[in-house]
């Protein structure tokens, strides 16, 4: 459990007002939210306001402070404000008369307060400054971002680098699991990987919309690549963290997921390869690609991040070098 509270912005379907709530766990957050909005805790759940994904205990640890959540009571549903206004947008693209009829419907039925809130969010959504790049062009986007970052792309690059650095730290920490007789060899592999990562600037290009190899469009739109066991995203999730501050924060909950699992498979296989190499050279660059590149990383929405056992193995034909190349790991 967290030792300090995390703070959130809480919404409800029944009011336009936002509430500040702080908690150390999802259970505490749900209880406090229900007390605040006077709803029965056993039948309620919390979801992300933007896309309706239900918050779980696993999500709680990774949600940034001040993220907007919505409390749903018995029988309530929420698909996210973007889905709710799709009907309005479709009409808008066809003809003005339809826009008027849809807008009147949104504002006149029993859900009018909710609809007014959605239209307000639509205005904010359409007002986002996607094309702006510098701090001077979009000061709101940089709220809470260190002053050393002058452009959106530089911060997004740093965001990706931080994730990859975290993976590198885990790889280094795995040394303690390795048999003492193999630790020196393992550390040499780790050092080689670290040098390559530094030369490639920790692959921060994946989140930098200025780069050709970026995972996003030139405008900054990212699409979920789906769970490890599917080719596409079943929810068609997409996001543009370059658009506004809220999307930037929400994007931090997306995962760069290892298809072949890092701790369960890749690192144990590397350790076994060092142990059983029998005079062969371990192809550490193959393991590098599995650990730190899109050869084995998929960008996934938090709802598509499956934490179950992937049951996938490393390619045995690529574990050892077929001929001497790259950096040689001493025997």
PDB file of C-alpha atoms in Angstrom:
ATOM      1  CA  UNK A   1       0.000   0.000   0.000  1.00  0.00           C
ATOM      2  CA  UNK A   2       1.164   3.503  -0.704  1.00  0.00           C
ATOM      3  CA  UNK A   3       2.570   5.424   2.256  1.00  0.00           C
ATOM      4  CA  UNK A   4       1.348   8.761   0.917  1.00  0.00           C
ATOM      5  CA  UNK A   5      -2.005   9.745  -0.499  1.00  0.00           C
ATOM      6  CA  UNK A   6      -2.702  10.110  -4.200  1.00  0.00           C
ATOM      7  CA  UNK A   7      -5.105  12.876  -5.217  1.00  0.00           C
ATOM      8  CA  UNK A   8      -7.843  12.672  -7.848  1.00  0.00           C
ATOM      9  CA  UNK A   9     -10.624  14.734  -9.376  1.00  0.00           C
ATOM     10  CA  UNK A  10     -13.963  13.011  -8.892  1.00  0.00           C
ATOM     11  CA  UNK A  11     -17.048  13.386 -11.087  1.00  0.00           C
ATOM     12  CA  UNK A  12     -20.558  12.004 -11.046  1.00  0.00           C
ATOM     13  CA  UNK A  13     -23.257  11.526 -13.685  1.00  0.00           C
ATOM     14  CA  UNK A  14     -25.628  13.498 -11.494  1.00  0.00           C
ATOM     15  CA  UNK A  15     -23.759  16.777 -11.131  1.00  0.00           C
ATOM     16  CA  UNK A  16     -21.388  19.036 -13.045  1.00  0.00           C
ATOM     17  CA  UNK A  17     -19.295  19.618  -9.957  1.00  0.00           C
ATOM     18  CA  UNK A  18     -15.818  18.138  -9.456  1.00  0.00           C
ATOM     19  CA  UNK A  19     -14.542  16.994  -6.059  1.00  0.00           C
ATOM     20  CA  UNK A  20     -11.002  16.547  -4.833  1.00  0.00           C
ATOM     21  CA  UNK A  21     -10.424  13.177  -3.170  1.00  0.00           C
ATOM     22  CA  UNK A  22      -7.196  11.716  -1.774  1.00  0.00           C
ATOM     23  CA  UNK A  23      -6.541   8.097  -0.801  1.00  0.00           C
ATOM     24  CA  UNK A  24      -3.803   5.509  -0.285  1.00  0.00           C
ATOM     25  CA  UNK A  25      -5.597   2.639  -2.007  1.00  0.00           C
ATOM     26  CA  UNK A  26      -8.434   1.991  -4.436  1.00  0.00           C
ATOM     27  CA  UNK A  27     -10.595   0.621  -1.619  1.00  0.00           C
ATOM     28  CA  UNK A  28     -10.140   3.809   0.388  1.00  0.00           C
ATOM     29  CA  UNK A  29     -10.702   5.965  -2.691  1.00  0.00           C
ATOM     30  CA  UNK A  30     -13.951   4.176  -3.541  1.00  0.00           C
ATOM     31  CA  UNK A  31     -15.210   4.461   0.032  1.00  0.00           C
ATOM     32  CA  UNK A  32     -14.425   8.176   0.247  1.00  0.00           C
ATOM     33  CA  UNK A  33     -15.988   8.795  -3.162  1.00  0.00           C
ATOM     34  CA  UNK A  34     -19.201   7.023  -2.176  1.00  0.00           C
ATOM     35  CA  UNK A  35     -19.415   8.977   1.055  1.00  0.00           C
ATOM     36  CA  UNK A  36     -18.878  12.236  -0.795  1.00  0.00           C
ATOM     37  CA  UNK A  37     -21.551  11.503  -3.409  1.00  0.00           C
ATOM     38  CA  UNK A  38     -23.832   9.526  -1.066  1.00  0.00           C
ATOM     39  CA  UNK A  39     -23.879   6.313  -3.062  1.00  0.00           C
ATOM     40  CA  UNK A  40     -23.786   2.709  -1.742  1.00  0.00           C
ATOM     41  CA  UNK A  41     -20.161   1.543  -1.797  1.00  0.00           C
ATOM     42  CA  UNK A  42     -20.776  -2.198  -2.450  1.00  0.00           C
ATOM     43  CA  UNK A  43     -22.508  -1.467  -5.765  1.00  0.00           C
ATOM     44  CA  UNK A  44     -20.239   1.322  -7.085  1.00  0.00           C
ATOM     45  CA  UNK A  45     -17.130   1.435  -9.218  1.00  0.00           C
ATOM     46  CA  UNK A  46     -14.670   4.067 -10.418  1.00  0.00           C
ATOM     47  CA  UNK A  47     -13.783   4.605 -14.075  1.00  0.00           C
ATOM     48  CA  UNK A  48     -11.515   6.900 -16.040  1.00  0.00           C
ATOM     49  CA  UNK A  49     -13.596   9.883 -17.100  1.00  0.00           C
ATOM     50  CA  UNK A  50     -12.050  10.119 -20.571  1.00  0.00           C
ATOM     51  CA  UNK A  51     -12.691   6.609 -21.895  1.00  0.00           C
ATOM     52  CA  UNK A  52     -14.729   4.726 -19.292  1.00  0.00           C
ATOM     53  CA  UNK A  53     -12.091   2.119 -18.396  1.00  0.00           C
ATOM     54  CA  UNK A  54     -12.794   0.724 -14.926  1.00  0.00           C
ATOM     55  CA  UNK A  55     -10.084   1.412 -12.362  1.00  0.00           C
ATOM     56  CA  UNK A  56      -8.566  -1.652 -10.697  1.00  0.00           C
ATOM     57  CA  UNK A  57      -6.118  -1.996  -7.836  1.00  0.00           C
ATOM     58  CA  UNK A  58      -3.337  -2.532 -10.392  1.00  0.00           C
ATOM     59  CA  UNK A  59      -4.291   0.716 -12.149  1.00  0.00           C
ATOM     60  CA  UNK A  60      -4.235   2.655  -8.887  1.00  0.00           C
ATOM     61  CA  UNK A  61      -0.475   2.445  -8.465  1.00  0.00           C
ATOM     62  CA  UNK A  62       0.154   4.005 -11.869  1.00  0.00           C
ATOM     63  CA  UNK A  63      -2.531   6.677 -12.111  1.00  0.00           C
ATOM     64  CA  UNK A  64      -1.016  10.210 -12.039  1.00  0.00           C
ATOM     65  CA  UNK A  65      -2.256  12.679  -9.438  1.00  0.00           C
ATOM     66  CA  UNK A  66      -5.228  14.850 -10.441  1.00  0.00           C
ATOM     67  CA  UNK A  67      -6.529  12.329 -12.974  1.00  0.00           C
ATOM     68  CA  UNK A  68     -10.277  12.712 -13.514  1.00  0.00           C
ATOM     69  CA  UNK A  69     -12.369   9.717 -12.448  1.00  0.00           C
ATOM     70  CA  UNK A  70     -16.112   9.163 -12.522  1.00  0.00           C
ATOM     71  CA  UNK A  71     -18.079   7.268  -9.868  1.00  0.00           C
ATOM     72  CA  UNK A  72     -20.754   4.966 -11.267  1.00  0.00           C
ATOM     73  CA  UNK A  73     -23.634   3.709  -9.157  1.00  0.00           C
ATOM     74  CA  UNK A  74     -25.876   0.658  -9.634  1.00  0.00           C
ATOM     75  CA  UNK A  75     -27.027   0.439 -13.254  1.00  0.00           C
ATOM     76  CA  UNK A  76     -24.879   3.357 -14.431  1.00  0.00           C
ATOM     77  CA  UNK A  77     -22.785   3.055 -17.593  1.00  0.00           C
ATOM     78  CA  UNK A  78     -20.092   5.321 -18.993  1.00  0.00           C
ATOM     79  CA  UNK A  79     -18.255   4.913 -22.294  1.00  0.00           C
ATOM     80  CA  UNK A  80     -16.247   8.107 -21.996  1.00  0.00           C
ATOM     81  CA  UNK A  81     -17.219  11.552 -23.146  1.00  0.00           C
ATOM     82  CA  UNK A  82     -15.756  11.023 -26.614  1.00  0.00           C
ATOM     83  CA  UNK A  83     -18.137   8.143 -27.321  1.00  0.00           C
ATOM     84  CA  UNK A  84     -21.103  10.023 -25.878  1.00  0.00           C
ATOM     85  CA  UNK A  85     -20.695  12.946 -28.281  1.00  0.00           C
ATOM     86  CA  UNK A  86     -20.059  10.867 -31.387  1.00  0.00           C
ATOM     87  CA  UNK A  87     -23.699  11.205 -32.456  1.00  0.00           C
ATOM     88  CA  UNK A  88     -23.372  14.971 -32.282  1.00  0.00           C
ATOM     89  CA  UNK A  89     -20.191  14.940 -34.359  1.00  0.00           C
ATOM     90  CA  UNK A  90     -21.716  12.663 -37.007  1.00  0.00           C
ATOM     91  CA  UNK A  91     -24.641  15.019 -37.428  1.00  0.00           C
ATOM     92  CA  UNK A  92     -22.312  18.000 -37.573  1.00  0.00           C
ATOM     93  CA  UNK A  93     -20.474  16.512 -40.547  1.00  0.00           C
ATOM     94  CA  UNK A  94     -23.725  16.031 -42.505  1.00  0.00           C
ATOM     95  CA  UNK A  95     -26.050  19.010 -42.169  1.00  0.00           C
ATOM     96  CA  UNK A  96     -26.884  21.935 -39.932  1.00  0.00           C
ATOM     97  CA  UNK A  97     -30.523  20.922 -39.333  1.00  0.00           C
ATOM     98  CA  UNK A  98     -29.392  17.634 -37.863  1.00  0.00           C
ATOM     99  CA  UNK A  99     -26.958  19.439 -35.612  1.00  0.00           C
ATOM    100  CA  UNK A 100     -29.805  21.519 -34.207  1.00  0.00           C
ATOM    101  CA  UNK A 101     -32.045  18.493 -33.650  1.00  0.00           C
ATOM    102  CA  UNK A 102     -29.297  16.475 -31.975  1.00  0.00           C
ATOM    103  CA  UNK A 103     -28.257  19.386 -29.787  1.00  0.00           C
ATOM    104  CA  UNK A 104     -31.866  19.977 -28.751  1.00  0.00           C
ATOM    105  CA  UNK A 105     -32.209  16.319 -27.883  1.00  0.00           C
ATOM    106  CA  UNK A 106     -29.032  16.354 -25.865  1.00  0.00           C
ATOM    107  CA  UNK A 107     -30.237  19.302 -23.804  1.00  0.00           C
ATOM    108  CA  UNK A 108     -33.931  18.522 -23.351  1.00  0.00           C
ATOM    109  CA  UNK A 109     -34.243  14.955 -22.069  1.00  0.00           C
ATOM    110  CA  UNK A 110     -33.835  13.611 -18.549  1.00  0.00           C
ATOM    111  CA  UNK A 111     -30.071  13.392 -19.046  1.00  0.00           C
ATOM    112  CA  UNK A 112     -29.763  17.115 -19.861  1.00  0.00           C
ATOM    113  CA  UNK A 113     -27.296  17.961 -17.057  1.00  0.00           C
ATOM    114  CA  UNK A 114     -25.050  15.127 -18.172  1.00  0.00           C
ATOM    115  CA  UNK A 115     -25.321  16.203 -21.815  1.00  0.00           C
ATOM    116  CA  UNK A 116     -24.470  19.810 -21.031  1.00  0.00           C
ATOM    117  CA  UNK A 117     -21.363  18.591 -19.315  1.00  0.00           C
ATOM    118  CA  UNK A 118     -20.467  16.520 -22.377  1.00  0.00           C
ATOM    119  CA  UNK A 119     -20.921  19.452 -24.727  1.00  0.00           C
ATOM    120  CA  UNK A 120     -18.683  21.502 -22.492  1.00  0.00           C
ATOM    121  CA  UNK A 121     -16.052  18.787 -22.702  1.00  0.00           C
ATOM    122  CA  UNK A 122     -16.493  18.747 -26.481  1.00  0.00           C
ATOM    123  CA  UNK A 123     -15.662  22.417 -26.678  1.00  0.00           C
ATOM    124  CA  UNK A 124     -12.571  21.844 -24.577  1.00  0.00           C
ATOM    125  CA  UNK A 125     -11.629  18.847 -26.720  1.00  0.00           C
ATOM    126  CA  UNK A 126     -11.962  20.792 -29.972  1.00  0.00           C
ATOM    127  CA  UNK A 127      -9.968  23.627 -28.472  1.00  0.00           C
ATOM    128  CA  UNK A 128      -6.911  21.478 -27.792  1.00  0.00           C
ATOM    129  CA  UNK A 129      -3.705  22.786 -29.311  1.00  0.00           C
ATOM    130  CA  UNK A 130      -2.270  19.720 -31.015  1.00  0.00           C
ATOM    131  CA  UNK A 131      -0.107  21.596 -33.498  1.00  0.00           C
ATOM    132  CA  UNK A 132       1.571  23.726 -30.813  1.00  0.00           C
ATOM    133  CA  UNK A 133       5.030  22.517 -29.911  1.00  0.00           C
ATOM    134  CA  UNK A 134       6.728  25.064 -27.645  1.00  0.00           C
ATOM    135  CA  UNK A 135       5.977  26.039 -24.072  1.00  0.00           C
ATOM    136  CA  UNK A 136       5.115  29.562 -25.235  1.00  0.00           C
ATOM    137  CA  UNK A 137       2.520  28.230 -27.680  1.00  0.00           C
ATOM    138  CA  UNK A 138       0.675  26.032 -25.145  1.00  0.00           C
ATOM    139  CA  UNK A 139       1.465  26.952 -21.536  1.00  0.00           C
ATOM    140  CA  UNK A 140      -1.421  24.880 -20.143  1.00  0.00           C
ATOM    141  CA  UNK A 141       0.032  21.673 -21.593  1.00  0.00           C
ATOM    142  CA  UNK A 142       3.266  22.222 -19.652  1.00  0.00           C
ATOM    143  CA  UNK A 143       1.565  22.698 -16.273  1.00  0.00           C
ATOM    144  CA  UNK A 144       3.460  20.476 -13.827  1.00  0.00           C
ATOM    145  CA  UNK A 145       6.283  19.795 -16.321  1.00  0.00           C
ATOM    146  CA  UNK A 146       9.822  20.772 -15.331  1.00  0.00           C
ATOM    147  CA  UNK A 147      10.985  24.081 -16.819  1.00  0.00           C
ATOM    148  CA  UNK A 148      13.946  22.419 -18.560  1.00  0.00           C
ATOM    149  CA  UNK A 149      11.548  21.009 -21.162  1.00  0.00           C
ATOM    150  CA  UNK A 150      10.893  23.659 -23.814  1.00  0.00           C
ATOM    151  CA  UNK A 151       8.923  21.578 -26.319  1.00  0.00           C
ATOM    152  CA  UNK A 152       6.268  18.891 -26.149  1.00  0.00           C
ATOM    153  CA  UNK A 153       8.355  16.481 -28.199  1.00  0.00           C
ATOM    154  CA  UNK A 154      11.351  16.803 -25.893  1.00  0.00           C
ATOM    155  CA  UNK A 155       9.183  15.955 -22.880  1.00  0.00           C
ATOM    156  CA  UNK A 156       7.506  13.020 -24.662  1.00  0.00           C
ATOM    157  CA  UNK A 157      10.946  11.718 -25.677  1.00  0.00           C
ATOM    158  CA  UNK A 158      12.033  11.949 -22.037  1.00  0.00           C
ATOM    159  CA  UNK A 159       8.857  10.106 -20.999  1.00  0.00           C
ATOM    160  CA  UNK A 160       9.762   7.183 -23.254  1.00  0.00           C
ATOM    161  CA  UNK A 161      13.413   7.261 -22.174  1.00  0.00           C
ATOM    162  CA  UNK A 162      12.293   7.023 -18.551  1.00  0.00           C
ATOM    163  CA  UNK A 163      10.348   3.844 -19.257  1.00  0.00           C
ATOM    164  CA  UNK A 164      13.295   2.252 -21.052  1.00  0.00           C
ATOM    165  CA  UNK A 165      15.655   3.329 -18.259  1.00  0.00           C
ATOM    166  CA  UNK A 166      13.312   1.568 -15.850  1.00  0.00           C
ATOM    167  CA  UNK A 167      13.605  -1.629 -17.898  1.00  0.00           C
ATOM    168  CA  UNK A 168      17.398  -1.270 -17.890  1.00  0.00           C
ATOM    169  CA  UNK A 169      17.366  -0.914 -14.119  1.00  0.00           C
ATOM    170  CA  UNK A 170      15.372  -4.134 -13.808  1.00  0.00           C
ATOM    171  CA  UNK A 171      17.846  -5.922 -16.064  1.00  0.00           C
ATOM    172  CA  UNK A 172      20.722  -4.734 -13.882  1.00  0.00           C
ATOM    173  CA  UNK A 173      18.931  -5.713 -10.673  1.00  0.00           C
ATOM    174  CA  UNK A 174      18.472  -9.244 -12.025  1.00  0.00           C
ATOM    175  CA  UNK A 175      22.195  -9.779 -11.337  1.00  0.00           C
ATOM    176  CA  UNK A 176      21.342 -10.734  -7.755  1.00  0.00           C
ATOM    177  CA  UNK A 177      19.281 -13.667  -9.060  1.00  0.00           C
ATOM    178  CA  UNK A 178      22.113 -15.015 -11.213  1.00  0.00           C
ATOM    179  CA  UNK A 179      24.376 -17.737  -9.798  1.00  0.00           C
ATOM    180  CA  UNK A 180      27.528 -16.154  -8.397  1.00  0.00           C
ATOM    181  CA  UNK A 181      29.717 -17.997 -10.899  1.00  0.00           C
ATOM    182  CA  UNK A 182      27.875 -16.331 -13.791  1.00  0.00           C
ATOM    183  CA  UNK A 183      27.443 -12.832 -12.391  1.00  0.00           C
ATOM    184  CA  UNK A 184      30.621 -11.426 -13.959  1.00  0.00           C
ATOM    185  CA  UNK A 185      29.555 -12.624 -17.408  1.00  0.00           C
ATOM    186  CA  UNK A 186      26.048 -11.319 -16.900  1.00  0.00           C
ATOM    187  CA  UNK A 187      27.369  -7.891 -15.852  1.00  0.00           C
ATOM    188  CA  UNK A 188      29.417  -7.745 -19.055  1.00  0.00           C
ATOM    189  CA  UNK A 189      26.263  -8.343 -21.078  1.00  0.00           C
ATOM    190  CA  UNK A 190      24.415  -5.670 -19.089  1.00  0.00           C
ATOM    191  CA  UNK A 191      27.264  -3.212 -19.686  1.00  0.00           C
ATOM    192  CA  UNK A 192      27.162  -3.873 -23.430  1.00  0.00           C
ATOM    193  CA  UNK A 193      23.398  -3.319 -23.492  1.00  0.00           C
ATOM    194  CA  UNK A 194      23.733  -0.106 -21.504  1.00  0.00           C
ATOM    195  CA  UNK A 195      26.342   1.277 -23.894  1.00  0.00           C
ATOM    196  CA  UNK A 196      24.070   0.516 -26.856  1.00  0.00           C
ATOM    197  CA  UNK A 197      21.079   2.099 -25.127  1.00  0.00           C
ATOM    198  CA  UNK A 198      23.063   5.257 -24.450  1.00  0.00           C
ATOM    199  CA  UNK A 199      24.147   5.449 -28.091  1.00  0.00           C
ATOM    200  CA  UNK A 200      20.503   5.147 -29.146  1.00  0.00           C
ATOM    201  CA  UNK A 201      19.360   7.674 -26.520  1.00  0.00           C
ATOM    202  CA  UNK A 202      17.267   5.040 -24.747  1.00  0.00           C
ATOM    203  CA  UNK A 203      14.961   4.747 -27.777  1.00  0.00           C
ATOM    204  CA  UNK A 204      13.105   7.883 -26.746  1.00  0.00           C
ATOM    205  CA  UNK A 205      12.263   8.334 -30.422  1.00  0.00           C
ATOM    206  CA  UNK A 206       9.259   6.025 -29.970  1.00  0.00           C
ATOM    207  CA  UNK A 207       7.220   8.828 -28.359  1.00  0.00           C
ATOM    208  CA  UNK A 208       8.732  11.742 -30.317  1.00  0.00           C
ATOM    209  CA  UNK A 209       6.382  12.768 -33.122  1.00  0.00           C
ATOM    210  CA  UNK A 210       9.264  14.401 -34.991  1.00  0.00           C
ATOM    211  CA  UNK A 211      10.931  11.022 -35.558  1.00  0.00           C
ATOM    212  CA  UNK A 212      10.184   8.714 -38.486  1.00  0.00           C
ATOM    213  CA  UNK A 213      10.335   5.644 -36.213  1.00  0.00           C
ATOM    214  CA  UNK A 214       7.878   7.112 -33.715  1.00  0.00           C
ATOM    215  CA  UNK A 215       4.895   5.020 -32.661  1.00  0.00           C
ATOM    216  CA  UNK A 216       2.592   7.971 -33.350  1.00  0.00           C
ATOM    217  CA  UNK A 217       1.497   9.960 -36.396  1.00  0.00           C
ATOM    218  CA  UNK A 218       3.231  13.270 -37.230  1.00  0.00           C
ATOM    219  CA  UNK A 219       0.363  14.971 -35.374  1.00  0.00           C
ATOM    220  CA  UNK A 220       1.002  12.885 -32.255  1.00  0.00           C
ATOM    221  CA  UNK A 221      -1.812  10.307 -32.370  1.00  0.00           C
ATOM    222  CA  UNK A 222      -0.993   6.958 -30.739  1.00  0.00           C
ATOM    223  CA  UNK A 223      -3.086   3.843 -31.345  1.00  0.00           C
ATOM    224  CA  UNK A 224      -3.222   0.873 -29.018  1.00  0.00           C
ATOM    225  CA  UNK A 225      -1.536  -2.139 -30.615  1.00  0.00           C
ATOM    226  CA  UNK A 226      -3.703  -4.579 -28.700  1.00  0.00           C
ATOM    227  CA  UNK A 227      -2.926  -7.241 -26.072  1.00  0.00           C
ATOM    228  CA  UNK A 228       0.134  -9.453 -26.498  1.00  0.00           C
ATOM    229  CA  UNK A 229      -1.981 -12.272 -27.970  1.00  0.00           C
ATOM    230  CA  UNK A 230      -3.871 -10.260 -30.606  1.00  0.00           C
ATOM    231  CA  UNK A 231      -2.874  -8.408 -33.763  1.00  0.00           C
ATOM    232  CA  UNK A 232      -5.143  -5.406 -33.192  1.00  0.00           C
ATOM    233  CA  UNK A 233      -6.813  -3.508 -30.359  1.00  0.00           C
ATOM    234  CA  UNK A 234     -10.374  -4.785 -29.727  1.00  0.00           C
ATOM    235  CA  UNK A 235     -11.368  -1.403 -28.273  1.00  0.00           C
ATOM    236  CA  UNK A 236      -9.814   0.762 -31.010  1.00  0.00           C
ATOM    237  CA  UNK A 237      -8.157   2.858 -28.321  1.00  0.00           C
ATOM    238  CA  UNK A 238      -6.289   5.974 -29.426  1.00  0.00           C
ATOM    239  CA  UNK A 239      -4.942   9.089 -27.749  1.00  0.00           C
ATOM    240  CA  UNK A 240      -3.000  12.235 -28.536  1.00  0.00           C
ATOM    241  CA  UNK A 241      -0.919  13.252 -25.512  1.00  0.00           C
ATOM    242  CA  UNK A 242       0.307  16.272 -27.480  1.00  0.00           C
ATOM    243  CA  UNK A 243      -3.214  17.749 -27.474  1.00  0.00           C
ATOM    244  CA  UNK A 244      -3.798  18.824 -23.889  1.00  0.00           C
ATOM    245  CA  UNK A 245      -2.564  18.327 -20.345  1.00  0.00           C
ATOM    246  CA  UNK A 246      -5.215  15.756 -19.411  1.00  0.00           C
ATOM    247  CA  UNK A 247      -4.362  13.533 -22.384  1.00  0.00           C
ATOM    248  CA  UNK A 248      -0.671  13.847 -21.556  1.00  0.00           C
ATOM    249  CA  UNK A 249      -1.342  12.633 -18.022  1.00  0.00           C
ATOM    250  CA  UNK A 250      -3.671   9.834 -19.137  1.00  0.00           C
ATOM    251  CA  UNK A 251      -1.091   8.595 -21.639  1.00  0.00           C
ATOM    252  CA  UNK A 252       1.207   7.783 -18.735  1.00  0.00           C
ATOM    253  CA  UNK A 253      -1.157   4.897 -17.886  1.00  0.00           C
ATOM    254  CA  UNK A 254      -0.538   3.276 -21.296  1.00  0.00           C
ATOM    255  CA  UNK A 255       2.037   0.480 -21.233  1.00  0.00           C
ATOM    256  CA  UNK A 256       5.007  -0.549 -23.337  1.00  0.00           C
ATOM    257  CA  UNK A 257       4.319  -4.242 -22.848  1.00  0.00           C
ATOM    258  CA  UNK A 258       6.852  -7.004 -23.477  1.00  0.00           C
ATOM    259  CA  UNK A 259       5.241  -9.613 -25.723  1.00  0.00           C
ATOM    260  CA  UNK A 260       7.796 -12.211 -24.607  1.00  0.00           C
ATOM    261  CA  UNK A 261       7.847 -11.415 -20.914  1.00  0.00           C
ATOM    262  CA  UNK A 262      10.902  -9.701 -19.475  1.00  0.00           C
ATOM    263  CA  UNK A 263      11.206 -11.260 -16.007  1.00  0.00           C
ATOM    264  CA  UNK A 264       9.396 -14.520 -16.629  1.00  0.00           C
ATOM    265  CA  UNK A 265      11.110 -15.443 -19.870  1.00  0.00           C
ATOM    266  CA  UNK A 266      13.739 -13.158 -21.436  1.00  0.00           C
ATOM    267  CA  UNK A 267      16.047 -12.697 -18.436  1.00  0.00           C
ATOM    268  CA  UNK A 268      15.887 -16.361 -17.277  1.00  0.00           C
ATOM    269  CA  UNK A 269      16.643 -17.447 -20.850  1.00  0.00           C
ATOM    270  CA  UNK A 270      19.626 -15.087 -20.966  1.00  0.00           C
ATOM    271  CA  UNK A 271      20.924 -16.518 -17.674  1.00  0.00           C
ATOM    272  CA  UNK A 272      20.545 -20.088 -18.949  1.00  0.00           C
ATOM    273  CA  UNK A 273      22.302 -19.153 -22.192  1.00  0.00           C
ATOM    274  CA  UNK A 274      25.306 -17.845 -20.272  1.00  0.00           C
ATOM    275  CA  UNK A 275      25.395 -21.036 -18.234  1.00  0.00           C
ATOM    276  CA  UNK A 276      25.031 -23.501 -21.108  1.00  0.00           C
ATOM    277  CA  UNK A 277      26.884 -21.737 -23.918  1.00  0.00           C
ATOM    278  CA  UNK A 278      29.593 -24.447 -24.181  1.00  0.00           C
ATOM    279  CA  UNK A 279      32.083 -22.182 -25.958  1.00  0.00           C
ATOM    280  CA  UNK A 280      29.465 -20.337 -27.998  1.00  0.00           C
ATOM    281  CA  UNK A 281      28.959 -16.573 -27.903  1.00  0.00           C
ATOM    282  CA  UNK A 282      25.641 -15.373 -26.522  1.00  0.00           C
ATOM    283  CA  UNK A 283      23.959 -12.993 -28.951  1.00  0.00           C
ATOM    284  CA  UNK A 284      23.331 -10.254 -26.414  1.00  0.00           C
ATOM    285  CA  UNK A 285      21.967  -7.978 -29.163  1.00  0.00           C
ATOM    286  CA  UNK A 286      19.085 -10.412 -29.683  1.00  0.00           C
ATOM    287  CA  UNK A 287      18.205 -10.094 -26.012  1.00  0.00           C
ATOM    288  CA  UNK A 288      18.687  -6.328 -26.268  1.00  0.00           C
ATOM    289  CA  UNK A 289      16.038  -6.196 -28.994  1.00  0.00           C
ATOM    290  CA  UNK A 290      13.640  -8.235 -26.879  1.00  0.00           C
ATOM    291  CA  UNK A 291      14.132  -6.021 -23.829  1.00  0.00           C
ATOM    292  CA  UNK A 292      14.312  -2.508 -25.252  1.00  0.00           C
ATOM    293  CA  UNK A 293      12.913  -2.264 -28.784  1.00  0.00           C
ATOM    294  CA  UNK A 294       9.612  -2.552 -30.616  1.00  0.00           C
ATOM    295  CA  UNK A 295      10.751  -5.951 -31.869  1.00  0.00           C
ATOM    296  CA  UNK A 296       9.174  -7.178 -28.628  1.00  0.00           C
ATOM    297  CA  UNK A 297       7.394  -4.116 -27.199  1.00  0.00           C
ATOM    298  CA  UNK A 298       3.764  -3.209 -27.871  1.00  0.00           C
ATOM    299  CA  UNK A 299       2.119   0.067 -26.871  1.00  0.00           C
ATOM    300  CA  UNK A 300      -1.159  -0.848 -25.176  1.00  0.00           C
ATOM    301  CA  UNK A 301      -4.009   0.939 -23.466  1.00  0.00           C
ATOM    302  CA  UNK A 302      -4.259   0.004 -19.805  1.00  0.00           C
ATOM    303  CA  UNK A 303      -7.428  -2.015 -20.485  1.00  0.00           C
ATOM    304  CA  UNK A 304      -5.523  -4.102 -23.061  1.00  0.00           C
ATOM    305  CA  UNK A 305      -2.573  -4.799 -20.771  1.00  0.00           C
ATOM    306  CA  UNK A 306      -2.971  -8.451 -19.819  1.00  0.00           C
ATOM    307  CA  UNK A 307      -0.891  -9.491 -16.826  1.00  0.00           C
ATOM    308  CA  UNK A 308      -1.531 -13.192 -17.208  1.00  0.00           C
ATOM    309  CA  UNK A 309       1.278 -15.567 -18.178  1.00  0.00           C
ATOM    310  CA  UNK A 310       2.088 -15.018 -21.863  1.00  0.00           C
ATOM    311  CA  UNK A 311       3.436 -18.538 -22.398  1.00  0.00           C
ATOM    312  CA  UNK A 312       5.842 -17.400 -25.124  1.00  0.00           C
ATOM    313  CA  UNK A 313       9.498 -18.412 -25.488  1.00  0.00           C
ATOM    314  CA  UNK A 314      12.631 -16.865 -26.940  1.00  0.00           C
ATOM    315  CA  UNK A 315      13.753 -18.071 -30.362  1.00  0.00           C
ATOM    316  CA  UNK A 316      16.343 -20.784 -29.651  1.00  0.00           C
ATOM    317  CA  UNK A 317      17.977 -20.232 -33.044  1.00  0.00           C
ATOM    318  CA  UNK A 318      18.852 -16.640 -32.120  1.00  0.00           C
ATOM    319  CA  UNK A 319      20.236 -17.079 -28.612  1.00  0.00           C
ATOM    320  CA  UNK A 320      23.805 -17.717 -29.764  1.00  0.00           C
ATOM    321  CA  UNK A 321      25.840 -16.015 -32.463  1.00  0.00           C
ATOM    322  CA  UNK A 322      26.356 -17.964 -35.656  1.00  0.00           C
ATOM    323  CA  UNK A 323      29.607 -16.118 -36.258  1.00  0.00           C
ATOM    324  CA  UNK A 324      31.659 -13.528 -34.454  1.00  0.00           C
ATOM    325  CA  UNK A 325      30.131 -10.073 -34.741  1.00  0.00           C
ATOM    326  CA  UNK A 326      29.465  -7.099 -32.506  1.00  0.00           C
ATOM    327  CA  UNK A 327      30.949  -6.953 -29.054  1.00  0.00           C
ATOM    328  CA  UNK A 328      32.467 -10.188 -27.804  1.00  0.00           C
ATOM    329  CA  UNK A 329      31.602 -11.328 -24.311  1.00  0.00           C
ATOM    330  CA  UNK A 330      34.769 -12.828 -22.734  1.00  0.00           C
ATOM    331  CA  UNK A 331      34.643 -16.485 -21.743  1.00  0.00           C
TER     332      UNK A 331
END
